[in-house]
Amino acid sequence: MRGFRIARVPLQGDVMPHADLDLPTQGRIVAGEHRFALRVYFEDTDLSGIVYHANYLRYMERARSDMLRQAGIDQRAHQESGGGAYAVTALNIRYRAPAKLDDALLVVTRLTKVRAASVDIHQRVMRGGEILTEADVTAALVGAAGRAVRQPRDWIAAFAQVMGEGVTTSGDQRS
């Protein structure tokens, strides 16, 4: 075929010069907010090209998980050791404007309160400077028995350090 070039596929042992580009997307923490960029794909939309409402929750969940990773919290190891996992216990969401196919979005996450067993989180899904959707989320650390358990002390310290002084804590934060 004319006009097409076949890219050389690296063989085992070859080193690719931009291997770091092959890592999953991750957000970053700026001025006490976690910022997570994503793109709207066809699978995210309904037949009219508008993002299906439940997909905003998926975007926010990805951003929250990435925020924890950026804060140095290893959810998987904690869960596998029997320490529990976060579960959403309250959610208040407001849809303001629709996202559309191929939009570049930014999920902005800010912790607003840290308690012994839970965190309050405010999230905004934005397109440029426009807020499309925002939510207030409470996530509790739930143990294997299905009951809330105290968050590890080092997690609470990580939240305070990484997310800044805008985070308030209440209650006894023993580990």
Rosetta silent file (secondary structure, phi, psi, omega in degrees, C-alpha in Angstrom):
SEQUENCE: MRGFRIARVPLQGDVMPHADLDLPTQGRIVAGEHRFALRVYFEDTDLSGIVYHANYLRYMERARSDMLRQAGIDQRAHQESGGGAYAVTALNIRYRAPAKLDDALLVVTRLTKVRAASVDIHQRVMRGGEILTEADVTAALVGAAGRAVRQPRDWIAAFAQVMGEGVTTSGDQRS
SCORE:     score description
SCORE:     0.000 S_00000001
   1 L     0.000  135.589  178.551    0.000    0.000    0.000 S_00000001
   2 L   -80.933  146.660  175.064    1.307    3.426   -0.855 S_00000001
   3 L    82.828   -3.691  179.743    1.582    6.119    1.759 S_00000001
   4 L  -113.130  140.891  174.545    1.614    3.744    4.716 S_00000001
   5 L  -119.029  138.031  177.285    4.610    2.808    6.804 S_00000001
   6 L   -91.928  123.690  179.751    4.605   -0.123    9.120 S_00000001
   7 L   -72.653  142.869  177.359    6.056    0.756   12.494 S_00000001
   8 L   -74.481  126.717  177.661    8.721   -1.527   13.835 S_00000001
   9 L   -88.450  125.370 -178.912    7.439   -3.481   16.812 S_00000001
  10 L   -62.396  139.856  176.483   10.116   -3.786   19.496 S_00000001
  11 L   -85.677  163.911  178.573   11.295   -7.322   20.134 S_00000001
  12 L   -54.774  131.534 -179.361   11.678   -8.752   23.609 S_00000001
  13 L    96.227  -20.137  176.077   14.626   -7.049   25.267 S_00000001
  14 L   -67.524  146.588  176.601   14.412   -3.909   23.105 S_00000001
  15 L  -106.456  124.554  178.368   14.232   -0.688   25.079 S_00000001
  16 L   -85.449  137.018 -175.865   11.702    1.819   23.876 S_00000001
  17 L   -67.682  -20.711 -177.904   12.895    5.413   24.211 S_00000001
  18 L  -124.360   44.061 -176.956    9.565    6.643   25.608 S_00000001
  19 H   -58.881  -29.437 -179.896    8.520    3.692   27.762 S_00000001
  20 H   -65.639  -20.551  177.997    7.200    6.083   30.428 S_00000001
  21 H   -74.016  -14.521 -178.836    4.544    7.177   27.939 S_00000001
  22 H   -88.997    6.148  178.506    3.106    3.670   28.036 S_00000001
  23 L   -83.639  154.779  177.684    2.020    4.003   31.662 S_00000001
  24 L   -60.900  154.294  176.944   -1.630    4.537   32.599 S_00000001
  25 L   -61.565  137.972  173.759   -2.859    8.093   32.927 S_00000001
  26 L  -136.947  152.328 -179.444   -2.453    9.524   36.385 S_00000001
  27 L   -85.869 -167.086  177.566   -3.483   12.777   37.891 S_00000001
  28 E  -150.316  158.705  179.666   -1.565   15.225   39.995 S_00000001
  29 E  -104.177  125.219 -179.297   -2.123   17.252   43.101 S_00000001
  30 E  -132.890  124.393  175.712   -1.996   21.025   42.688 S_00000001
  31 L    48.857   46.400  175.984   -2.768   23.539   45.425 S_00000001
  32 L    78.469    6.308  177.920   -4.664   21.017   47.553 S_00000001
  33 E  -123.284  140.824  173.436   -6.739   19.633   44.673 S_00000001
  34 E   -90.489  132.290 -177.356   -6.294   16.416   42.753 S_00000001
  35 E  -120.020  123.530 -175.137   -6.649   16.946   39.002 S_00000001
  36 E  -129.549  111.828 -178.028   -7.428   13.971   36.751 S_00000001
  37 E   -89.564  145.531  175.683   -7.772   14.463   32.984 S_00000001
  38 E  -154.658  169.107 -179.544   -9.746   12.161   30.723 S_00000001
  39 E  -120.083  146.051  176.048  -11.421   12.065   27.330 S_00000001
  40 L   -84.183  121.792  177.943  -15.025   11.153   26.485 S_00000001
  41 L  -103.874  165.381 -178.988  -15.110    8.089   24.267 S_00000001
  42 H   -53.125  -40.684 -178.698  -17.984    6.694   22.217 S_00000001
  43 H   -63.034  -18.479 -179.711  -18.618    3.999   24.836 S_00000001
  44 H   -83.314  -10.636 -169.299  -19.321    6.767   27.403 S_00000001
  45 E  -110.647  164.911  171.534  -22.183    8.266   25.425 S_00000001
  46 L   -90.931 -171.920 -176.362  -25.755    7.530   24.480 S_00000001
  47 L   -63.799  -19.963 -179.805  -26.959    7.567   20.868 S_00000001
  48 L   -89.420    0.204  179.615  -27.026   11.370   20.824 S_00000001
  49 L    85.090   11.391  179.252  -23.326   11.637   21.715 S_00000001
  50 E   -98.535  140.756  179.337  -24.039   12.879   25.255 S_00000001
  51 E   -62.920  129.907  176.565  -22.296   11.263   28.252 S_00000001
  52 L   -65.126  137.161 -170.181  -24.640    8.847   30.024 S_00000001
  53 H   -55.843  -37.501 -177.794  -25.306   10.170   33.537 S_00000001
  54 H   -69.003  -20.661 -179.113  -23.870    7.169   35.420 S_00000001
  55 H   -70.084  -23.177  174.449  -20.512    7.562   33.664 S_00000001
  56 H   -61.978  -36.187  177.599  -19.810   10.734   35.640 S_00000001
  57 H   -64.564  -37.804  176.937  -19.729    8.505   38.723 S_00000001
  58 H   -65.181  -43.611  178.122  -17.131    6.310   37.014 S_00000001
  59 H   -58.813  -44.479 -179.007  -15.018    9.337   36.169 S_00000001
  60 H   -66.960  -38.412  177.969  -15.188   10.497   39.784 S_00000001
  61 H   -63.232  -43.635  177.845  -14.350    7.032   41.115 S_00000001
  62 H   -59.070  -44.212 -178.698  -11.258    6.860   38.896 S_00000001
  63 H   -64.861  -42.194  178.634  -10.183   10.277   40.136 S_00000001
  64 H   -63.368  -43.387  178.624  -10.704    9.327   43.808 S_00000001
  65 H   -62.082  -42.186  179.197   -8.709    6.118   43.369 S_00000001
  66 H   -67.262  -37.123  177.265   -5.916    8.009   41.648 S_00000001
  67 H   -58.978  -44.423  178.447   -5.950   10.671   44.389 S_00000001
  68 H   -61.277  -43.705  178.893   -5.366    7.954   46.995 S_00000001
  69 H   -61.115  -43.322  179.285   -2.522    6.525   44.915 S_00000001
  70 H   -64.515  -29.586  178.785   -0.981   10.003   44.564 S_00000001
  71 L   -80.648   -3.133  178.782   -1.229   10.433   48.346 S_00000001
  72 L    87.900   16.546 -178.987    0.785    7.227   48.807 S_00000001
  73 L   -95.956  122.581 -178.858   -2.152    5.103   49.972 S_00000001
  74 L   -98.459   88.675 -178.556   -2.088    1.520   48.726 S_00000001
  75 H   -58.863  -42.149 -175.494   -5.762    0.518   48.731 S_00000001
  76 H   -63.252  -47.296 -179.953   -5.096   -2.866   47.213 S_00000001
  77 H   -62.759  -39.661  179.819   -2.513   -3.922   49.802 S_00000001
  78 H   -64.379  -43.610  179.440   -4.770   -2.713   52.622 S_00000001
  79 H   -65.893  -45.324 -177.942   -7.723   -4.650   51.247 S_00000001
  80 H   -65.616  -25.958  178.685   -5.686   -7.808   50.596 S_00000001
  81 L   -85.194    2.128  178.646   -4.343   -7.708   54.163 S_00000001
  82 L    89.277    8.712 -177.012   -7.913   -7.697   55.498 S_00000001
  83 L   -79.391  -13.648  178.512   -7.876   -4.013   56.452 S_00000001
  84 L   107.186 -178.826 -178.117  -10.918   -3.110   54.384 S_00000001
  85 E  -147.299  158.877  177.831  -11.761   -0.858   51.482 S_00000001
  86 E   -75.412  142.235  174.468  -13.531    2.432   50.901 S_00000001
  87 E  -133.854  138.448  176.903  -17.242    2.384   50.111 S_00000001
  88 E   -72.180  125.132 -179.687  -19.384    5.353   49.132 S_00000001
  89 E  -109.947  -16.644  176.594  -21.924    5.888   51.912 S_00000001
  90 E  -152.583  144.266 -178.998  -23.455    9.174   50.721 S_00000001
  91 E  -150.358  128.144  173.374  -23.607   10.961   47.390 S_00000001
  92 E  -127.328  114.882 -174.326  -25.215   14.199   46.294 S_00000001
  93 E  -121.118  142.526  178.522  -24.678   14.929   42.591 S_00000001
  94 E  -126.996  125.126  177.232  -25.715   17.883   40.442 S_00000001
  95 E   -98.674  124.356 -176.941  -25.705   17.786   36.660 S_00000001
  96 L  -108.923  -40.281 -178.949  -25.307   21.244   35.130 S_00000001
  97 L  -152.728  151.633 -176.585  -24.346   20.717   31.493 S_00000001
  98 L   -83.363  145.643  167.587  -23.672   17.679   29.323 S_00000001
  99 L   -90.657  152.759 -175.475  -20.295   16.390   28.242 S_00000001
 100 E  -128.070  164.740  178.776  -20.106   15.184   24.654 S_00000001
 101 L   -47.079  130.780  176.116  -18.189   12.738   22.545 S_00000001
 102 L    75.821    3.289  175.495  -14.454   13.594   22.338 S_00000001
 103 L   -63.360  143.311  170.135  -14.597   16.300   25.047 S_00000001
 104 E   -92.454  120.501 -176.885  -11.457   16.689   27.155 S_00000001
 105 E  -115.187  159.469  175.523  -12.583   16.665   30.785 S_00000001
 106 E  -132.761  124.922  174.691  -10.926   17.338   34.098 S_00000001
 107 E   -98.758  119.110 -179.296  -12.121   15.822   37.366 S_00000001
 108 E  -106.655  124.330 -174.999  -11.086   18.065   40.260 S_00000001
 109 E  -120.948  132.087  176.540  -11.188   16.423   43.691 S_00000001
 110 E  -134.732  128.093  172.502  -10.818   18.116   47.072 S_00000001
 111 E   -73.936  135.770  179.754  -11.069   16.487   50.473 S_00000001
 112 E  -112.325  -26.774  178.581  -13.218   18.633   52.739 S_00000001
 113 E  -154.885  137.919  177.107  -13.320   16.630   55.984 S_00000001
 114 E  -119.004  125.206  176.672  -11.485   13.638   57.400 S_00000001
 115 L  -113.158  178.326 -178.196  -13.032   11.635   60.219 S_00000001
 116 L   -57.081  -39.988 -175.276  -11.812    8.543   62.057 S_00000001
 117 L  -122.228    2.098 -176.141  -13.479    6.150   59.574 S_00000001
 118 E  -150.138  166.979  175.926  -14.559    8.342   56.633 S_00000001
 119 E  -133.694  143.674  171.804  -13.739   11.246   54.356 S_00000001
 120 E  -101.257  136.281 -172.073  -15.926   13.901   52.758 S_00000001
 121 E  -133.863  135.611  172.178  -14.955   14.746   49.201 S_00000001
 122 E  -109.831  130.887 -179.541  -16.080   17.442   46.782 S_00000001
 123 E  -129.868  143.332  176.015  -15.630   16.652   43.081 S_00000001
 124 E  -128.124  134.630  170.892  -16.199   18.671   39.917 S_00000001
 125 E  -102.945  122.385 -172.452  -16.166   17.397   36.347 S_00000001
 126 E  -124.534  151.405  170.044  -15.110   20.282   34.127 S_00000001
 127 E  -122.841  107.968 -172.458  -14.688   21.090   30.449 S_00000001
 128 L    63.174 -130.646  178.655  -12.309   24.004   30.327 S_00000001
 129 L   -91.444    3.660 -175.869  -13.561   26.442   32.960 S_00000001
 130 E   -94.279  127.865  175.177  -17.139   25.148   32.867 S_00000001
 131 E   -81.316  119.552  179.121  -18.449   22.904   35.656 S_00000001
 132 E   -91.366  -42.309 -177.830  -20.492   20.138   34.043 S_00000001
 133 E  -147.200  142.995  172.388  -21.198   18.023   37.104 S_00000001
 134 E  -140.762  153.454 -175.618  -20.313   18.285   40.761 S_00000001
 135 E  -146.765  149.509  168.585  -20.797   15.979   43.701 S_00000001
 136 E  -110.503  125.629 -172.775  -20.315   15.727   47.417 S_00000001
 137 E  -125.311  137.014  168.208  -19.249   12.221   48.373 S_00000001
 138 E  -112.829  127.557  177.600  -18.725   10.526   51.714 S_00000001
 139 E  -120.756  128.452  179.203  -16.542    7.415   51.603 S_00000001
 140 E  -109.965  144.678  174.137  -16.111    5.203   54.660 S_00000001
 141 E   -80.835  120.096 -174.496  -13.418    2.617   55.216 S_00000001
 142 E  -115.064  129.571  179.846  -15.330   -0.652   55.609 S_00000001
 143 L   -80.966  178.827 -177.290  -13.787   -3.800   57.066 S_00000001
 144 L   -60.179  -27.519  179.968  -14.338   -7.399   56.008 S_00000001
 145 L   -80.372   -3.477  178.259  -17.331   -7.657   58.356 S_00000001
 146 L    87.708   10.404  179.126  -19.044   -4.830   56.469 S_00000001
 147 L  -111.321  153.617  178.074  -18.728   -2.244   59.248 S_00000001
 148 E   -62.457  139.117  176.603  -16.845    1.026   59.284 S_00000001
 149 L  -127.681  157.560  179.865  -13.294    0.777   60.641 S_00000001
 150 L   -65.168  141.373  174.578  -10.789    3.468   61.568 S_00000001
 151 L   -73.331  145.080  175.990   -8.553    4.726   58.825 S_00000001
 152 L   -58.340  142.581 -178.188   -4.853    4.109   59.402 S_00000001
 153 H   -57.228  -38.943 -179.315   -3.180    7.057   61.092 S_00000001
 154 H   -68.353  -26.276  175.276   -0.638    7.384   58.278 S_00000001
 155 H   -68.096  -44.496  179.887   -3.486    7.732   55.750 S_00000001
 156 H   -62.489  -41.377  177.346   -4.977   10.604   57.706 S_00000001
 157 H   -63.401  -39.640  178.844   -1.546   12.242   57.907 S_00000001
 158 H   -63.828  -41.671  177.628   -1.124   11.741   54.146 S_00000001
 159 H   -59.019  -47.482 -177.963   -4.486   13.404   53.489 S_00000001
 160 H   -64.394  -41.296 -178.025   -3.532   16.403   55.588 S_00000001
 161 H   -71.543  -48.068 -173.480   -0.074   16.708   54.024 S_00000001
 162 H   -77.421  -39.581 -174.344   -0.955   16.154   50.388 S_00000001
 163 H   -91.853   -3.495  171.329   -4.318   17.862   50.227 S_00000001
 164 L    89.950 -174.782 -173.961   -3.364   20.925   52.241 S_00000001
 165 L   -78.346   -7.531  178.786   -4.807   22.948   55.031 S_00000001
 166 L   -72.398   -6.825 -178.521   -8.320   23.066   53.561 S_00000001
 167 L   -91.559  129.466  175.595   -8.961   19.631   55.056 S_00000001
 168 E  -105.486  148.472  177.943  -10.527   19.519   58.511 S_00000001
 169 E  -118.958  150.443  176.341  -10.322   16.542   60.794 S_00000001
 170 L  -144.985  156.498  177.233  -12.674   15.521   63.540 S_00000001
 171 L    80.230  178.872 -178.186  -12.922   12.699   66.003 S_00000001
 172 L   -84.533  119.765 -178.800  -10.277   10.361   67.320 S_00000001
 173 L  -102.809   43.077  176.404   -7.911    9.264   64.527 S_00000001
 174 L   -65.508  154.047  177.123   -6.191    6.362   66.239 S_00000001
 175 L   -87.827    0.000    0.000   -4.874    3.627   63.980 S_00000001
